[in-house]
Every structure is written in C-alpha cells, then in structure tokens.
Coordinates of C-alpha atoms in Angstrom, one line a residue:
M1 CA 100.6 2.5 111.9
R2 CA 104.3 3.2 111.8
G3 CA 106.4 0.1 112.5
L4 CA 103.4 -2.2 112.4
I5 CA 104.6 -4.6 109.7
A6 CA 108.0 -6.4 109.9
P7 CA 109.8 -6.7 106.5
A8 CA 109.5 -10.4 106.5
I9 CA 105.7 -10.1 106.9
A10 CA 105.5 -7.3 104.3
A11 CA 106.7 -9.6 101.6
V12 CA 103.5 -11.8 101.8
L13 CA 99.8 -11.1 101.2
T14 CA 96.8 -13.1 102.0
A15 CA 96.2 -16.3 100.0
G16 CA 93.6 -15.9 97.3
C17 CA 94.4 -12.4 96.1
A18 CA 95.7 -12.2 92.6
A19 CA 99.5 -11.8 92.6
S20 CA 99.5 -9.7 89.5
G21 CA 97.4 -7.0 91.3
A22 CA 99.7 -7.1 94.4
D23 CA 102.7 -6.2 92.3
R24 CA 101.4 -3.3 90.4
P25 CA 102.1 0.3 91.4
F26 CA 99.4 1.7 93.6
I27 CA 97.4 4.6 92.1
P28 CA 94.7 6.1 94.5
G29 CA 91.2 6.2 93.0
G30 CA 91.8 3.4 90.5
G31 CA 94.2 5.3 88.2
E32 CA 93.5 7.3 85.2
G33 CA 90.7 9.2 86.9
G34 CA 88.3 6.2 86.8
P35 CA 86.6 4.3 89.6
A36 CA 88.3 1.3 91.3
A37 CA 88.2 -2.0 89.5
G38 CA 84.8 -3.6 89.8
A39 CA 82.8 -0.4 90.5
S40 CA 79.3 -0.7 89.1
A41 CA 77.7 2.0 86.9
T42 CA 75.2 2.7 89.6
T43 CA 77.8 3.8 92.0
A44 CA 80.3 5.4 89.7
G45 CA 78.8 8.8 90.1
A46 CA 78.8 8.8 94.0
A47 CA 80.6 11.9 95.3
P48 CA 83.8 11.7 97.3
R49 CA 83.4 12.5 101.0
T50 CA 85.4 13.3 104.1
E51 CA 84.8 11.6 107.4
T52 CA 86.3 12.6 110.7
L53 CA 86.5 10.0 113.6
A54 CA 87.5 11.0 117.1
V55 CA 89.7 8.3 118.7
D56 CA 89.8 10.3 121.9
S57 CA 90.0 14.0 122.9
G58 CA 93.5 14.2 121.7
L59 CA 93.5 12.1 118.6
K60 CA 91.3 11.9 115.5
V61 CA 91.4 10.1 112.1
I62 CA 90.3 11.8 108.9
V63 CA 89.2 9.5 106.1
E64 CA 89.1 10.9 102.5
W65 CA 86.5 8.5 100.8
P66 CA 86.7 8.3 97.0
G67 CA 83.7 8.4 94.8
G68 CA 82.5 5.5 92.7
I69 CA 83.0 2.5 95.0
T70 CA 80.6 -0.4 95.3
A71 CA 78.8 -1.2 98.6
E72 CA 80.9 -4.4 98.9
H73 CA 84.2 -2.6 98.3
T74 CA 83.0 0.0 100.9
E75 CA 82.5 -2.8 103.4
M76 CA 86.1 -4.0 102.9
L77 CA 87.5 -0.5 103.3
E78 CA 85.4 0.1 106.4
T79 CA 87.0 -2.9 107.9
F80 CA 90.4 -1.5 107.4
R81 CA 89.3 1.9 108.7
D82 CA 87.8 0.4 111.9
A83 CA 90.7 -1.7 112.5
Y84 CA 93.1 1.3 112.1
V85 CA 91.0 3.5 114.5
G86 CA 90.5 0.5 116.8
M87 CA 94.2 -0.1 117.2
F88 CA 94.9 3.5 118.1
K89 CA 92.0 3.2 120.7
G90 CA 93.9 0.2 122.1
V91 CA 96.9 2.5 122.4
V92 CA 95.2 5.5 124.1
T93 CA 93.3 3.2 126.5
R94 CA 96.6 1.5 127.4
G95 CA 95.5 -1.8 126.1
R96 CA 92.1 -2.0 127.6
D97 CA 90.1 -1.6 124.5
E98 CA 90.6 -4.7 122.4
H99 CA 87.7 -4.4 120.1
Y100 CA 90.0 -4.2 117.0
M101 CA 90.8 -7.9 117.6
T102 CA 87.3 -8.8 116.5
L103 CA 88.2 -7.3 113.1
M104 CA 91.2 -9.6 112.6
E105 CA 92.0 -13.2 111.8
L106 CA 94.7 -15.0 113.7
E107 CA 97.9 -13.7 112.1
A108 CA 96.8 -10.1 111.7
G109 CA 95.4 -10.1 115.2
K110 CA 98.7 -11.3 116.7
T111 CA 100.6 -8.6 114.8
S112 CA 98.2 -5.9 115.9
F113 CA 98.2 -6.9 119.5
E114 CA 101.9 -6.9 119.6
W115 CA 101.9 -3.4 118.0
V116 CA 99.5 -2.0 120.7
K117 CA 101.5 -3.8 123.4
K118 CA 104.7 -2.1 122.3
Y119 CA 103.1 1.3 123.1
V120 CA 101.7 0.1 126.4
D121 CA 105.0 -1.4 127.6
K122 CA 106.9 1.8 126.7
K123 CA 104.1 3.9 128.5
R124 CA 103.5 5.8 125.3
S125 CA 100.4 7.2 123.7
V126 CA 99.7 9.4 120.8
R127 CA 97.9 12.6 119.9
G128 CA 97.2 14.7 116.8
T129 CA 95.6 13.9 113.5
A130 CA 96.1 10.8 111.2
R131 CA 94.7 10.9 107.7
L132 CA 93.7 8.0 105.4
F133 CA 93.4 8.7 101.6
G134 CA 93.7 6.9 98.3
L135 CA 91.4 4.2 99.6
K136 CA 91.2 1.4 96.9
V137 CA 90.2 -2.3 96.5
S138 CA 93.0 -3.5 94.2
S139 CA 92.3 -7.2 93.9
V140 CA 89.3 -9.5 94.6
Q141 CA 89.1 -13.2 94.2
D142 CA 86.2 -15.2 95.6
R143 CA 86.0 -14.2 99.3
A144 CA 89.4 -12.6 99.6
A145 CA 90.6 -9.2 98.6
Q146 CA 93.4 -6.7 98.9
V147 CA 92.7 -3.1 100.0
D148 CA 95.3 -0.4 99.7
V149 CA 95.2 2.8 101.8
C150 CA 97.6 5.8 102.0
V151 CA 98.4 6.8 105.5
D152 CA 99.6 10.2 106.6
E153 CA 100.8 10.4 110.2
T154 CA 102.9 13.6 109.9
Q155 CA 100.6 15.2 112.4
V156 CA 100.6 12.3 115.0
R157 CA 102.9 12.8 118.0
Y158 CA 104.2 10.5 120.7
V159 CA 103.3 11.5 124.2
D160 CA 104.0 10.1 127.7
A161 CA 100.8 8.1 128.6
R162 CA 101.3 9.1 132.3
T163 CA 101.8 12.8 131.9
G164 CA 100.5 13.7 128.5
Q165 CA 103.8 15.5 127.6
D166 CA 105.3 15.3 124.1
L167 CA 108.1 12.8 123.6
P168 CA 110.8 12.9 121.0
A169 CA 110.0 10.9 117.8
E170 CA 111.9 7.7 117.3
P171 CA 114.9 7.9 114.9
G172 CA 113.8 7.7 111.3
S173 CA 110.1 8.0 112.1
D174 CA 109.7 11.1 110.1
D175 CA 110.7 9.3 107.0
E176 CA 107.9 6.7 107.6
S177 CA 105.1 9.1 108.5
V178 CA 103.5 8.8 105.0
Y179 CA 103.2 5.3 103.6
L180 CA 101.0 2.7 101.9
Q181 CA 99.3 0.2 104.0
S182 CA 97.8 -2.8 102.4
A183 CA 95.7 -5.5 103.9
G184 CA 94.4 -8.9 102.9
V185 CA 90.8 -9.2 103.9
H186 CA 88.6 -12.3 104.0
Q187 CA 84.9 -12.7 104.3
G188 CA 83.9 -15.2 106.9
D189 CA 80.9 -17.5 107.0
D190 CA 79.0 -14.9 108.9
G191 CA 79.3 -12.4 106.0
N192 CA 81.7 -10.1 107.9
W193 CA 85.0 -9.0 106.4
R194 CA 88.1 -9.4 108.6
I195 CA 91.8 -8.6 108.1
K196 CA 94.0 -11.6 107.5
L197 CA 97.4 -10.1 106.9
F198 CA 98.9 -6.5 106.6
R199 CA 101.7 -5.3 104.4
Y200 CA 103.5 -2.0 104.4
A201 CA 105.4 0.1 101.8
E202 CA 107.3 3.4 102.3
L203 CA 107.2 6.2 99.8
T204 CA 110.6 5.0 98.4
N205 CA 108.8 1.8 97.3
E206 CA 107.3 1.7 93.7
R207 CA 104.0 0.5 95.1
A208 CA 103.6 3.5 97.3
K209 CA 104.2 6.1 94.6
G210 CA 100.5 7.0 94.6
C211 CA 100.7 8.2 98.1
R212 CA 103.0 11.2 97.2
R213 CA 101.1 14.5 97.1

C-alpha cells in the first residue's frame, strides 16, 4: 500500500514485540534457507504454495506462501493478507466496503481508513496485480507479534474511478512499488489477531533488502 505509512509512524512498532527483532535486516523465509523462528518440526516440511485472490474484476492479489510455518503464524499472516486485500476492496468500492476495519485496532484502523479515503476523495481506483511474498513472523512475545511481508505493486495502476481510464502515476511512485510492509499484530480476548500498527521500509532501507529479487 504505497504511501500508507507516514515516516513518523514508521519509526514505531507495536508494544510487546522484541526490539532486537524489529531492527534486524529482513530475510524472507527465515534466512539461511530454514523455517521462520518458532516453526515446529511437524510443519517444517509443509510445501510452499501460491494463492490468488480477486479483489474485483480488474485487480487481484497473489500471495506466495512459504513452507514450514506453524498454524499460529499462519493466522497472523492471514490477518495481514486479509487487511491488505480488504483495504483495496475499500478503494475499488469507493469506500463502501469497510470490512478491513474489523481486522484493525484503533491506530491502524485510523491510518487505514485515511489511506482508503485519500483514493476516494481523489476519485481514484486501481487495477492490475499486486504480489505478497517473503511472508514471515519475525518476532513474538506473549499475545503480540511482528509480521514482515514483501509487497510488489509494480503491476498495479491508478485509474479514474468514474471512467476506468488509466491515470499517470504519482511522482516517485515507481521507486516505492516494491517495499517491505511490517505490521504489529495483537491477539484479542476473542482469540482473533488484529493489526495494531503498520510500518514501512523502501528497498533502500537495510530492513527491506530481503525484498530485492
């Protein structure tokens, strides 16, 4: 989600996640070819898979799931995936679909709502294909965790929401089309994971070097 996270917000992560993990360079798949931290022996042999989700007739999201992740880590990453897809649904429905808000806590919900509203106010929508890869749970402490996901939006285009015609990309957007999106997630009393806070790093950032390919 290009431009979702302001620099001031990007410097902070949800309370409860280990700071040492947040500062390490991100390496998709856990690094060194092994499973993500905390993966159990029973899931380490699970095969990678690719999932395609249609946001609408003109936009889809491809998710490259890694192998060897636990069921709990999968739930955390699915929360991010559903929020990412849900926010784009908010855009293409011109703000009518707000289901993504149920996947957020207060601060992330406010930031996400404002991101969708920016598209709606400018009468913009999107089409094309977004890709999520390098999905990883990089830090867990009690009922809080950090998830890291590489995002490739090089095939996503701005369109006029009224006519469907392509619009020029915003200045500098090409340089931000592949990036690392991190999210602090928190498990509520109902057992569901929700996003508490986002952070964002471009490829020039050391944390995002694992997203280059």
